[in-house]
GROMACS .gro file of C-alpha atoms in nm:
model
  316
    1UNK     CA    1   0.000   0.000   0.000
    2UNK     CA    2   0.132   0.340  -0.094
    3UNK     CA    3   0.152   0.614   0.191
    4UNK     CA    4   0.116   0.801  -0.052
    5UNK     CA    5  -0.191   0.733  -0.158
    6UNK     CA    6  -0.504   0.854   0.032
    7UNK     CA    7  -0.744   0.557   0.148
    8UNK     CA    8  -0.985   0.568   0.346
    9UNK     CA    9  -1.206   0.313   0.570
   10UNK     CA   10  -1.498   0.199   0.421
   11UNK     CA   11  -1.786  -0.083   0.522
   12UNK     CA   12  -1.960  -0.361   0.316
   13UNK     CA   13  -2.281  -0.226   0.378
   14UNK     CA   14  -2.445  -0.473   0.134
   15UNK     CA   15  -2.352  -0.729  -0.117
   16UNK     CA   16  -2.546  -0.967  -0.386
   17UNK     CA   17  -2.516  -1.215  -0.664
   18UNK     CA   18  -2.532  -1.086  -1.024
   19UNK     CA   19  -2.424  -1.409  -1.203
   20UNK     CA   20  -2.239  -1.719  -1.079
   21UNK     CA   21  -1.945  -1.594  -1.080
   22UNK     CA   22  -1.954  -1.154  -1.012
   23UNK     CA   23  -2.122  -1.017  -0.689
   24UNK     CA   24  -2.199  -0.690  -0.607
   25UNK     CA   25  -2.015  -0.475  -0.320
   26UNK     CA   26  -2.176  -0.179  -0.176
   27UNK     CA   27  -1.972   0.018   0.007
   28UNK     CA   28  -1.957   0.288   0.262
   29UNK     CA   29  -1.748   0.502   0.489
   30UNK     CA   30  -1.677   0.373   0.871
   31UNK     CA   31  -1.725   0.739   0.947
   32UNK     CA   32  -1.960   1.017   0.849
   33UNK     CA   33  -1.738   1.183   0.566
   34UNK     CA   34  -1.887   1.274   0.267
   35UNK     CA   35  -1.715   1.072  -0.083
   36UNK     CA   36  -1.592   1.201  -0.314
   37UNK     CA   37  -1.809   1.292  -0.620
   38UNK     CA   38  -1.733   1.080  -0.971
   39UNK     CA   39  -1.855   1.055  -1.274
   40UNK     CA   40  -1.924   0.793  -1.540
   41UNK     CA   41  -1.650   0.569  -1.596
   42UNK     CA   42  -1.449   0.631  -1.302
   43UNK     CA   43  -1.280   0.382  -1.084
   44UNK     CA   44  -1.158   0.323  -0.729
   45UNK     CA   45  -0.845   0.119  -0.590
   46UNK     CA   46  -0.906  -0.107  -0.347
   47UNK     CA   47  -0.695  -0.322  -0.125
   48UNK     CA   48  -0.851  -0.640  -0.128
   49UNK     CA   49  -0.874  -0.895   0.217
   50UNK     CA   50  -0.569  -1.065   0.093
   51UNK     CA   51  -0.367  -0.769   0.053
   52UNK     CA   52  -0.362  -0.683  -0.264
   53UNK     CA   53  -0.453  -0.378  -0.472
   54UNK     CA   54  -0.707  -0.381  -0.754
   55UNK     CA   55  -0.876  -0.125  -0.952
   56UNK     CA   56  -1.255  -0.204  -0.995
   57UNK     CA   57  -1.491   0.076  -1.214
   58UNK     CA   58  -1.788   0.233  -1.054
   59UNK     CA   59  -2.140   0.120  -1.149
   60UNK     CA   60  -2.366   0.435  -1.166
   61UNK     CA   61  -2.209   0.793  -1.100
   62UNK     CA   62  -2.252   1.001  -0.805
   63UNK     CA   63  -2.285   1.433  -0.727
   64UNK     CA   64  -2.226   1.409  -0.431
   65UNK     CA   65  -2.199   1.000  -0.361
   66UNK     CA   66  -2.288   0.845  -0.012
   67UNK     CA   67  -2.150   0.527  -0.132
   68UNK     CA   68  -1.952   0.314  -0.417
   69UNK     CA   69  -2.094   0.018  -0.573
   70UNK     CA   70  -1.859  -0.210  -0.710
   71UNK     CA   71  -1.929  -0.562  -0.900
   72UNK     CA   72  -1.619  -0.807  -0.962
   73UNK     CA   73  -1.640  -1.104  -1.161
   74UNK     CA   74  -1.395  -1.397  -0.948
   75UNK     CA   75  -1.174  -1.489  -1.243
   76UNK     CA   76  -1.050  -1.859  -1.265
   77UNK     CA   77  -0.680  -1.747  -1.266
   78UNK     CA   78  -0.724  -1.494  -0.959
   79UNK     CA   79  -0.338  -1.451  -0.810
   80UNK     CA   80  -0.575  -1.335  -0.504
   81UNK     CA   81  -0.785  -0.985  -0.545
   82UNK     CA   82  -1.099  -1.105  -0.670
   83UNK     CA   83  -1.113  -1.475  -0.512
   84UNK     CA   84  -1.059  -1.266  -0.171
   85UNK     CA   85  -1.303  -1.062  -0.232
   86UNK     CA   86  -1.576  -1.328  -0.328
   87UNK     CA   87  -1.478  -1.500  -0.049
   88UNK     CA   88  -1.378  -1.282   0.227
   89UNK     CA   89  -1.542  -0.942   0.170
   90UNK     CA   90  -1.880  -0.961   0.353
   91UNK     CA   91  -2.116  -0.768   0.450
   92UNK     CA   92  -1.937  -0.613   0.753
   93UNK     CA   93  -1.572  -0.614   0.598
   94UNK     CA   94  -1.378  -0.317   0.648
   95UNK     CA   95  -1.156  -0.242   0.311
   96UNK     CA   96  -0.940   0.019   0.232
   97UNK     CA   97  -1.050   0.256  -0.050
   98UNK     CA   98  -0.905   0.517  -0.252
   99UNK     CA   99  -1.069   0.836  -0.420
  100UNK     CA  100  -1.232   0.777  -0.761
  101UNK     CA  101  -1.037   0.825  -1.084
  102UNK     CA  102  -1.162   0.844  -1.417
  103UNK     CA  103  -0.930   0.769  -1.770
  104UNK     CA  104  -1.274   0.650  -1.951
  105UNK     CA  105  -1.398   0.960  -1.914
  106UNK     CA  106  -1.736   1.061  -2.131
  107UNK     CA  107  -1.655   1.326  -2.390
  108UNK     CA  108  -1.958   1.540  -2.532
  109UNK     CA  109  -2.056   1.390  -2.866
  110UNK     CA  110  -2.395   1.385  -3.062
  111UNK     CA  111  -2.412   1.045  -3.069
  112UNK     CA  112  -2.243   0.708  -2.905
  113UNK     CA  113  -2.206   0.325  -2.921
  114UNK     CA  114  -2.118   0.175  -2.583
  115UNK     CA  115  -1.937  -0.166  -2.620
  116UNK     CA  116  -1.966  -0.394  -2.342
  117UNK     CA  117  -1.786  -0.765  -2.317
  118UNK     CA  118  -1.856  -0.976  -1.975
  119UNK     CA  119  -1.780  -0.791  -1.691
  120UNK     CA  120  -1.654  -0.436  -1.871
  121UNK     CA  121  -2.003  -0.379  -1.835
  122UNK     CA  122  -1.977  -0.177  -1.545
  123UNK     CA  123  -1.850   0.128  -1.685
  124UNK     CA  124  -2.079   0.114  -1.950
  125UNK     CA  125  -2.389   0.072  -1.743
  126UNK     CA  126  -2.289   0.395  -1.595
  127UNK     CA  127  -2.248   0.563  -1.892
  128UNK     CA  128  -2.569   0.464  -2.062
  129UNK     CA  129  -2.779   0.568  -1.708
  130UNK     CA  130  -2.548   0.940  -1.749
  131UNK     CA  131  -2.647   0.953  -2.104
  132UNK     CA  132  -3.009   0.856  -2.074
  133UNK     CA  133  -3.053   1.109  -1.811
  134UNK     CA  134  -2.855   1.363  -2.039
  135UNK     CA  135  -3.155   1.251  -2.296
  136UNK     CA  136  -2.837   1.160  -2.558
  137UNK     CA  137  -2.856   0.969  -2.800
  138UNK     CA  138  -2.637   0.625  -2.763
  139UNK     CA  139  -2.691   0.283  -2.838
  140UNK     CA  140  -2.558  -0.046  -2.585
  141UNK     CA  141  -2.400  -0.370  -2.719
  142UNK     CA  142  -2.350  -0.640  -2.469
  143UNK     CA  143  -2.209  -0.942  -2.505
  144UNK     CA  144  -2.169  -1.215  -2.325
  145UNK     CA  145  -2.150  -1.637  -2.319
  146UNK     CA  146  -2.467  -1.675  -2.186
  147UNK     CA  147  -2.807  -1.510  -2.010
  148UNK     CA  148  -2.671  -1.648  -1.702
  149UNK     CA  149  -2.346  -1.545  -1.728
  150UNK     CA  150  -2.486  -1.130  -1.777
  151UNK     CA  151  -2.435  -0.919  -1.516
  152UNK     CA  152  -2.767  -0.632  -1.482
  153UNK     CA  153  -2.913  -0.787  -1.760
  154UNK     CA  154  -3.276  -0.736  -1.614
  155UNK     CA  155  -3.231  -0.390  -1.486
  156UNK     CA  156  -3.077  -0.266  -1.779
  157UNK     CA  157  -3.346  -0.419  -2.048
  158UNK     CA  158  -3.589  -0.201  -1.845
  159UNK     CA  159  -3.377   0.094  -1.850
  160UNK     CA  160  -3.293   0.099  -2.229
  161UNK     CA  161  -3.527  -0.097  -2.395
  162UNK     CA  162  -3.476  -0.111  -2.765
  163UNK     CA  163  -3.102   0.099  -2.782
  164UNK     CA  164  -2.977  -0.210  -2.584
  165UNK     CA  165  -2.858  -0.536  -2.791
  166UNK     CA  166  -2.744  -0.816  -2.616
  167UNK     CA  167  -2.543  -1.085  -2.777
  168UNK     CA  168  -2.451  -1.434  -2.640
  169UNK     CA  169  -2.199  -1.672  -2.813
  170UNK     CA  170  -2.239  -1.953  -2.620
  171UNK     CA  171  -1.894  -1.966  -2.604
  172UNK     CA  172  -1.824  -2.067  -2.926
  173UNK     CA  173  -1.629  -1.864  -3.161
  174UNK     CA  174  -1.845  -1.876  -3.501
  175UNK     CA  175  -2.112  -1.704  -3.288
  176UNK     CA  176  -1.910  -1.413  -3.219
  177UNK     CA  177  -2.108  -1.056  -3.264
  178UNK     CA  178  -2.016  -0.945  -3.587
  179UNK     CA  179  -1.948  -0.534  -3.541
  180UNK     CA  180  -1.803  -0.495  -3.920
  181UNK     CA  181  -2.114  -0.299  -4.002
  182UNK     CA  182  -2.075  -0.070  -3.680
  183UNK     CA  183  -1.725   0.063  -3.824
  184UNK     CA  184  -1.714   0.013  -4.200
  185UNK     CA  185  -1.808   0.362  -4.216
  186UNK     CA  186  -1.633   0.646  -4.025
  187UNK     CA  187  -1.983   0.798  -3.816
  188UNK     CA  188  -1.977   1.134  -3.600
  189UNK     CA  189  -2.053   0.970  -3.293
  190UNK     CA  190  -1.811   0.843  -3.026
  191UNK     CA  191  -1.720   0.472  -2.906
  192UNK     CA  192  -1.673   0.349  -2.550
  193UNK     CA  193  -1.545  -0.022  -2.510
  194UNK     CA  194  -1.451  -0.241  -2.261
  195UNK     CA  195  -1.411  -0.590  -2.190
  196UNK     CA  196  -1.170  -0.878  -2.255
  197UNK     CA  197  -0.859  -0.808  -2.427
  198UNK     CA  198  -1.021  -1.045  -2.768
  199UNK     CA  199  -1.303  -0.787  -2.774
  200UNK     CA  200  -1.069  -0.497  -2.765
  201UNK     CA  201  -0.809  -0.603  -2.992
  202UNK     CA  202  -1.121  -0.614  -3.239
  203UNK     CA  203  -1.276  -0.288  -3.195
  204UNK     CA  204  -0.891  -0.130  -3.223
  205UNK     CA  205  -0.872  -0.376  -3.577
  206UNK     CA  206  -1.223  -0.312  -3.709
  207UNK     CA  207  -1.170   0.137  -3.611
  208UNK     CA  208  -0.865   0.182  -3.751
  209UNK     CA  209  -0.930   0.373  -4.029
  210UNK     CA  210  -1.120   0.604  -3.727
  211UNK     CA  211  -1.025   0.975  -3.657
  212UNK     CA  212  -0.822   0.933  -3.353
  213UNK     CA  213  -0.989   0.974  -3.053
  214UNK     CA  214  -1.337   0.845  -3.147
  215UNK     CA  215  -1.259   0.518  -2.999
  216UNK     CA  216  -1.187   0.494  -2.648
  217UNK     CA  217  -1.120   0.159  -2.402
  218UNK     CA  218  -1.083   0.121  -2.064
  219UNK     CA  219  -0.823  -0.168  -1.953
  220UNK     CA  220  -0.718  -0.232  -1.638
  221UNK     CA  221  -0.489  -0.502  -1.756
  222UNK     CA  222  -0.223  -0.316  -1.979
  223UNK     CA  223   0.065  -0.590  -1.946
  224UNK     CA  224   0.037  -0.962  -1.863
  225UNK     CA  225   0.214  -1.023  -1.524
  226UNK     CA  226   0.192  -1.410  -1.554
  227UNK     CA  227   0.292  -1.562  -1.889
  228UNK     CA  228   0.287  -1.975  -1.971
  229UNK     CA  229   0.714  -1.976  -1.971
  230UNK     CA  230   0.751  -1.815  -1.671
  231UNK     CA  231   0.971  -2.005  -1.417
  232UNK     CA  232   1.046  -1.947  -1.058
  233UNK     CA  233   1.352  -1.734  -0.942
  234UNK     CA  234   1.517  -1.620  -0.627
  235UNK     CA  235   1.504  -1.238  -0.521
  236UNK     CA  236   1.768  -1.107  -0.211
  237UNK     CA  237   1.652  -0.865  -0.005
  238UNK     CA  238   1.961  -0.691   0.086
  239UNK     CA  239   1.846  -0.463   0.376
  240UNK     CA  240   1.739  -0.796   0.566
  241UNK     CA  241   1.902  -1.044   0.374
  242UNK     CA  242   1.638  -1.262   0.327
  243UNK     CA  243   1.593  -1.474   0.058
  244UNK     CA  244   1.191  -1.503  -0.121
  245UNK     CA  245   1.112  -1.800  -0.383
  246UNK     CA  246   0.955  -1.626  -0.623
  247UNK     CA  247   0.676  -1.900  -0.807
  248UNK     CA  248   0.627  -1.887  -1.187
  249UNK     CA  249   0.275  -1.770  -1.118
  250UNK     CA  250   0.325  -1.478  -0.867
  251UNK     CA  251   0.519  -1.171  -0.919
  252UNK     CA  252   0.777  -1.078  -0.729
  253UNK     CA  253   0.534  -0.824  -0.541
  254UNK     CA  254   0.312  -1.107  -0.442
  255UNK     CA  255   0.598  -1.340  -0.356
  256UNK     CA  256   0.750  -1.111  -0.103
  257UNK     CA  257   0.331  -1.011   0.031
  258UNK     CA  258   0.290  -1.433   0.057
  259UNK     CA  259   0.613  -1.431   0.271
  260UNK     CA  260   0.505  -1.147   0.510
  261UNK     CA  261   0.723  -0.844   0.361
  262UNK     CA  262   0.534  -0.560   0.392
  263UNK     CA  263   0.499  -0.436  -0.014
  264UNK     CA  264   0.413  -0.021  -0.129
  265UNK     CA  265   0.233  -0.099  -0.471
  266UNK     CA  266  -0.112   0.072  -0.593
  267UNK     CA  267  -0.202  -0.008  -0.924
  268UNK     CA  268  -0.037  -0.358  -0.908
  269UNK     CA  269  -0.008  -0.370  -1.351
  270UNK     CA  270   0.293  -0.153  -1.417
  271UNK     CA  271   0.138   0.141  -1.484
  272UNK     CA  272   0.170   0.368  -1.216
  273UNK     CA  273   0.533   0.366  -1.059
  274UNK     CA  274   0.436   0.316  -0.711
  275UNK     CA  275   0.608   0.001  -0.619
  276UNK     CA  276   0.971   0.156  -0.828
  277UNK     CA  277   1.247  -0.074  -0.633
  278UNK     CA  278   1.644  -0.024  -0.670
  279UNK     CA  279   1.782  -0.355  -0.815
  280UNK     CA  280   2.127  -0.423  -0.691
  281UNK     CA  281   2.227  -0.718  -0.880
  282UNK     CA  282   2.040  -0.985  -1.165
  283UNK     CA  283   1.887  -0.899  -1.505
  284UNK     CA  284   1.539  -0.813  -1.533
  285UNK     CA  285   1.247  -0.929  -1.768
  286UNK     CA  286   1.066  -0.581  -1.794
  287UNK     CA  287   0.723  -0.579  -1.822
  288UNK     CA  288   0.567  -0.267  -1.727
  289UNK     CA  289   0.485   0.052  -1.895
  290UNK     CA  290   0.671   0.321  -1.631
  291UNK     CA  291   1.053   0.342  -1.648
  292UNK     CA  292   1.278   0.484  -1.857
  293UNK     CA  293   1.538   0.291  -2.102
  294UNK     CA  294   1.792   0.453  -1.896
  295UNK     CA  295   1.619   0.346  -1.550
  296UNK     CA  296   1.598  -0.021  -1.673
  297UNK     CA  297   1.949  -0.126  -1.530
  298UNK     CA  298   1.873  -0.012  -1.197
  299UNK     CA  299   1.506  -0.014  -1.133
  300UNK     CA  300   1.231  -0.261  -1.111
  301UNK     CA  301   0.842  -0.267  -1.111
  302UNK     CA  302   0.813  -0.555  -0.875
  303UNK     CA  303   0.401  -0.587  -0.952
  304UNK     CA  304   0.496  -0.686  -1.310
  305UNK     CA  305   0.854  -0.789  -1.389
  306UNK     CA  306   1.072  -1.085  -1.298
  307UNK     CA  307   1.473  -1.190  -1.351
  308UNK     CA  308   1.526  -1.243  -1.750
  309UNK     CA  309   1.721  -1.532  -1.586
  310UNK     CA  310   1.896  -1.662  -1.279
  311UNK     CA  311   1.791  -1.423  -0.921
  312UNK     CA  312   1.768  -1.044  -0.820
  313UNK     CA  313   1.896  -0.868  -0.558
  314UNK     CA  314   1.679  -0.577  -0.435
  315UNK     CA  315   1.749  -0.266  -0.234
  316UNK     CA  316   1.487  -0.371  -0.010
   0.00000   0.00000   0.00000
């Protein structure tokens, strides 16, 4: 957790299944403060029972807000922020939150097309409830595998009725939604997208030939910290001379957390420079999207990047 960073207390003040596999966290402040305001699209950090810090977007938007409403889908490969929260985080739970943030933001437009995949629907839901109340004109597509795998699908059929489309594939990749006719033609009117990296890398294919800045995405998972070669290394801690295994599916920030070394990290996907450590000794894999070429010798992001091969030695 970064000092740095101001978090405050906040309560599980209520919490419900959307799907099999993504509740719903309301939450609230231990004390009487009044939240900070956000918009459509925003996002809050939050450090998760198990420690760790994840970055989950805001469903609705709030002038001023009384509380944040989260929903997080458990993924199968959790490396422990959303399986702690689905199974630690009850009502009750006291978790550490930061202000929101907002990089998805809504820009005025005469028109839009809001892209949802899975659970990237929560930014989107906001969006189309800020845009129906701004009487805009926008359209929703949602897709999903299944009606049982779609998060709000109930509330927001009665909210949008005919602008919303909802797609389901069944999993199966010749049922995909086809959006060719969507972007064949360049159209004054601006796109919001997120979901899984598949559905994103198609938009960005499909828009190219876009003006930039029509086309906007929100992903929280800019680098992959866990790749299918990775092996397990050694990092030295030379302040305490300790020794940490690191596994080939942890990073080296969840290693030391596992081991009971207290960690300073915030956006834990190499994107925000909080977790910066001075590396003594070893050659790094670098994966994140912070340093400089000419930090690269000396610095690590430990949320992201490993040793290119043998150990490390840290200045921690």
């Amino acid at each position: 957790m970064d000092p740095n960073i101001d978090l405050i207390a906040m309560k599980v003040t209520a919490r419900r299944a959307l799907t099999a596999y993504i509740d719903e966290f309301v939450l609230q402040p231990v004390d009487d403060r009044e939240l900070s305001s956000f918009g459509a699209g925003s996002h809050i950090t939050v450090e998760t029972p198990s420690g760790a810090m994840r970055r989950y977007s805001l469903v609705g938007d709030g002038s001023p807000a009384s509380s944040y409403t989260i929903a997080v889908k458990r993924e199968a490969d959790s490396r422990g922020g959303s399986s702690s929260m689905h199974e630690d985080a009850k009502v009750g739970t006291i978790l550490n939150v930061g202000a929101p943030e907002n990089n998805f933001q809504l820009r005025d437009a005469s028109k839009y097309l809001l892209i949802a995949g899975g659970i990237g629907v929560t930014p989107i839901y906001a969006m189309a409830q800020h845009l129906d109340r701004e009487g805009k004109a926008f359209r929703i597509i949602y897709c999903t595998r299944s009606a049982e795998d779609t998060a709000y699908l109930d509330e927001m059929k009665a909210a949008f009725g005919s602008r919303l489309t909802v797609h389901h594939d069944d999993g199966d990749p010749d049922k995909l939604y086809d959006f060719w006719d969507h972007f064949e033609d360049v159209q004054n009117m601006h796109v919001y997208c997120c979901g899984p990296q598949p559905l994103m890398e198609e938009i960005k294919a499909l828009s190219g030939h876009w003006p930039e800045g029509r086309v906007n995405f929100e992903d929280f998972k800019p680098v992959e910290v866990v790749r299918e070669d990775d092996v397990a290394f050694d990092v030295e801690l030379a302040k305490s001379g300790a020794t940490v295994m690191v596994p080939e599916d942890r990073s080296i920030l969840e290693a030391l957390r596992d081991a009971g070394f207290k960690t300073v990290s915030s956006c834990e996907s190499g994107t925000c420079g909080t977790c910066k450590s001075r590396m003594l000794a070893g050659e790094a894999d670098h994966r994140d999207m912070v340093l400089m070429d000419e930090e690269k010798d000396d610095y690590i992001m430990i949320c992201v990047s490993r040793a290119r091969a043998g150990g490390l030695v840290l200045d921690l």
